[in-house]
Coordinates of C-alpha atoms in Angstrom, one line a residue:
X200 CA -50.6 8.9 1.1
X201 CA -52.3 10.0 -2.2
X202 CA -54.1 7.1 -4.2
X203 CA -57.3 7.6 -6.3
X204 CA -60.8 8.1 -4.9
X205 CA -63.0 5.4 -5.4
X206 CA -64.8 5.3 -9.1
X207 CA -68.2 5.7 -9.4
X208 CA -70.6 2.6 -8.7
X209 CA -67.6 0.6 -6.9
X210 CA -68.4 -0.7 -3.2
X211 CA -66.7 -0.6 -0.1
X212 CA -65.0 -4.0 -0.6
X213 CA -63.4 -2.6 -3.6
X214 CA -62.0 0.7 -1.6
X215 CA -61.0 -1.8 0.9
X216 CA -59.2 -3.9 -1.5
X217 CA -57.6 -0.7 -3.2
X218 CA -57.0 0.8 0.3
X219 CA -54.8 -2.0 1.8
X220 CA -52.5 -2.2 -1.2
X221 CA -51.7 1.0 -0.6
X222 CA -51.7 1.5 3.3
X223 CA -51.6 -0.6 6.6
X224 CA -54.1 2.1 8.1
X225 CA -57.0 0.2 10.2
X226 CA -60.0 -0.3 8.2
X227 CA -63.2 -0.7 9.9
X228 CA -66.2 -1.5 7.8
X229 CA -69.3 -0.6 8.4
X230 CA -72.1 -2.3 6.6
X231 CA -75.7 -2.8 6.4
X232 CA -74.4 -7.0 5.0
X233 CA -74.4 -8.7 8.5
X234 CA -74.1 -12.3 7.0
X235 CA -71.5 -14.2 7.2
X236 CA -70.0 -15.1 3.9
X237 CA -70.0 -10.9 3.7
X238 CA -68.2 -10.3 7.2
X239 CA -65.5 -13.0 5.7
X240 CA -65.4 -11.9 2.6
X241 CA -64.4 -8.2 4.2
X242 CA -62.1 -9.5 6.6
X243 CA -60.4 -11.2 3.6
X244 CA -59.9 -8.4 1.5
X245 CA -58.1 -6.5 4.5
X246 CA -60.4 -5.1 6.6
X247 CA -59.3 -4.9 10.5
X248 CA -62.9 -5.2 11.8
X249 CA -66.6 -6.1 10.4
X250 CA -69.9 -4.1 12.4
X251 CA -72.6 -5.1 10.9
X252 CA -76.3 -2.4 11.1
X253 CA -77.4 -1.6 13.3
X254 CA -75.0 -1.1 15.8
X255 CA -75.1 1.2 18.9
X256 CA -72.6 4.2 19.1
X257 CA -71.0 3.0 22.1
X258 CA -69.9 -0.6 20.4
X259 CA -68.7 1.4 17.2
X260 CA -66.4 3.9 19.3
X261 CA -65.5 0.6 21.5
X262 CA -64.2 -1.2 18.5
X263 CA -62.6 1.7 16.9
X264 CA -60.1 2.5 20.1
X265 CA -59.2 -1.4 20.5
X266 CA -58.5 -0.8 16.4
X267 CA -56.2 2.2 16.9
X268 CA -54.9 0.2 20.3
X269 CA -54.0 -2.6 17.9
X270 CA -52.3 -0.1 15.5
X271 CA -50.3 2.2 17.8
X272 CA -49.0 -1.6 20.0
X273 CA -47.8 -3.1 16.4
X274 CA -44.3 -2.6 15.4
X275 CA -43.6 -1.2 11.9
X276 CA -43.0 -3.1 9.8
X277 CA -39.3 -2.9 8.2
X278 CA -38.9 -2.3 4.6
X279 CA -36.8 -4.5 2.7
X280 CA -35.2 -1.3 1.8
X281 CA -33.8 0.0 5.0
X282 CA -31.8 -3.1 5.2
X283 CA -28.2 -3.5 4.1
X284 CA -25.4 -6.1 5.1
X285 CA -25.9 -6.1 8.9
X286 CA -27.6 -2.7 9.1
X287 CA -30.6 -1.9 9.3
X288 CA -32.6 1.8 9.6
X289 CA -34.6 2.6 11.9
X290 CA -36.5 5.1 10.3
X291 CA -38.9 6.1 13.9
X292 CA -36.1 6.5 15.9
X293 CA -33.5 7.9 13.5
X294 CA -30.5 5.7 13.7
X295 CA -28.7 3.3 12.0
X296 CA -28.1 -0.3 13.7
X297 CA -25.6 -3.2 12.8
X298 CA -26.8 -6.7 13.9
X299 CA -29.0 -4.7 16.3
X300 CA -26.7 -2.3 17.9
X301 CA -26.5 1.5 17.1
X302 CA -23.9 2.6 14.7
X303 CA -24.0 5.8 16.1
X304 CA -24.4 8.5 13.4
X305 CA -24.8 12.2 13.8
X306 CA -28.1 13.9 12.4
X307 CA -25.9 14.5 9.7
X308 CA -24.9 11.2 8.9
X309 CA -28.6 9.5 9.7
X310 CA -29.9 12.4 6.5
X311 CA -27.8 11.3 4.6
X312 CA -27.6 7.5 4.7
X313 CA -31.7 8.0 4.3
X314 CA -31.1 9.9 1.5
X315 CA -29.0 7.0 -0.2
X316 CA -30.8 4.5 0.6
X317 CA -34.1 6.1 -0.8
X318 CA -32.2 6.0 -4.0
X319 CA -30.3 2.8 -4.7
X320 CA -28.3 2.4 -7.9
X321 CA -28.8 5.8 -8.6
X322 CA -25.7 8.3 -8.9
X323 CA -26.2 11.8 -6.9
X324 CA -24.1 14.5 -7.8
X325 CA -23.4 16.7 -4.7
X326 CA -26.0 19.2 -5.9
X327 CA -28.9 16.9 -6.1
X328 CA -27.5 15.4 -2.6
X329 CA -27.4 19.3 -1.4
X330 CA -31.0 19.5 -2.7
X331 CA -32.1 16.8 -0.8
X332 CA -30.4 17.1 2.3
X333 CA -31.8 20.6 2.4
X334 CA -31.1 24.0 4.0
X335 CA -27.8 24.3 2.9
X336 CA -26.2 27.8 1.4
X337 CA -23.9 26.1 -1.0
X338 CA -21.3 27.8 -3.2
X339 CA -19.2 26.0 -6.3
X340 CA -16.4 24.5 -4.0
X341 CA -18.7 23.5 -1.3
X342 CA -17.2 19.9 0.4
X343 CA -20.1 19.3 3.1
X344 CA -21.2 16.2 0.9
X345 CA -17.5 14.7 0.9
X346 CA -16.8 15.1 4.1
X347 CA -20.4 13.4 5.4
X348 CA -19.5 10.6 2.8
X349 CA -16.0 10.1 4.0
X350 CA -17.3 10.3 7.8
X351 CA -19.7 8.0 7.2
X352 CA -17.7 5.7 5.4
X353 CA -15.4 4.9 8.8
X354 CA -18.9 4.0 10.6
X355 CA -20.2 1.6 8.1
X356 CA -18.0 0.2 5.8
X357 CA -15.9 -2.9 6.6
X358 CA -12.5 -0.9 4.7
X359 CA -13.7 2.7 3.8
X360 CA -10.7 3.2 1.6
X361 CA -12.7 0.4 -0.3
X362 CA -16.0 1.4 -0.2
X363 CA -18.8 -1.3 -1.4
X364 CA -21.9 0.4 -0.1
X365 CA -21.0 3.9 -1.1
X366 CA -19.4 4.2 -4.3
X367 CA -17.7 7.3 -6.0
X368 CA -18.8 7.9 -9.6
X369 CA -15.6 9.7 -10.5
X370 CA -17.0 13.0 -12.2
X371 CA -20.3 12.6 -11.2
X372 CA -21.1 11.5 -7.3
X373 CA -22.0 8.7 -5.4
X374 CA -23.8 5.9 -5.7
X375 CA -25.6 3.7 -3.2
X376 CA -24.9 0.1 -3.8
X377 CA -27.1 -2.3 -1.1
X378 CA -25.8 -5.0 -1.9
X379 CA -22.6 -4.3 -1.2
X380 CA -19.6 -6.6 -2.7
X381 CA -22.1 -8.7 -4.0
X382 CA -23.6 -5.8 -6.6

């Protein structure tokens, strides 16, 4: 996760604030402010925990496993983005489920409906989809892409000679279309 260091003269409850836009990682601050208007004011801006000076080693290594026991236990959160019609990726366990069950997609199938839908609305030629589905020797005729598409297809759309969530760009590639019908 790249974002910028902190600048110059800013304070940890601006790193904080810059840091949870950015990142769900626990944030435990450490501060020599033990009132209470600046424990609230931290806890606000998205810190996880407050510890205040001076603090023994054993309370801060105490509260930073109940923070990463908090961490591991929560479920990630879904993205907006790995959701289409009924499905719904599951990016952790590398599958694809409809209204909670599992489509049942190959590894190659799960690449490349991640691929697609890390790039909605966008047309992807079959090189650029090579590219990014990588390690593939390809050569001018090459129909790997076409035949995922098409097998794919049969597993997630309602009529795959009518696509609506994978479209052909005739010339050009495919296209990713969420919303399905409705886009």
């Amino acid at each position: 996760m790249p974002w910028p260091p902190p600048s110059p003269g800013s304070d940890g409850l601006a790193l904080t604030r810059e840091l949870r836009t950015q990142s769900q990682v626990p944030i435990l601050m450490l501060s020599a402010r033990g009132e209470e208007i600046d424990r609230v004011v931290g806890l606000e801006l998205g810190a996880d925990d407050y510890l205040a000076k001076p603090f023994s080693p054993r309370e801060l290594l105490a509260r930073l496993r109940a923070l990463l026991r908090r961490a591991q236990a929560a479920p990630a959160a879904v993205s907006a983005r790995d959701c289409f019609g009924p499905y719904r990726l599951d990016r952790a366990a590398r599958r694809l489920l409809a209204d909670a069950v599992d489509v049942g997609l190959t590894s190659a199938e799960y690449d490349l409906i991640e691929v697609l839908i890390d790039r909605p609305g966008r047309v992807l030629t079959r090189d650029i989809l090579l590219d990014l589905l990588k390690g593939y020797d390809r050569d001018p005729f090459d129909r790997t892409v076409d035949l995922r598409v098409a097998r794919l297809r049969r597993k997630i759309e309602p009529d795959p000679a009518h696509p609506i969530y994978i479209r052909t760009v005739r010339g050009l590639g495919y296209l990713f279309n969420p919303k399905g019908a409705d886009g």
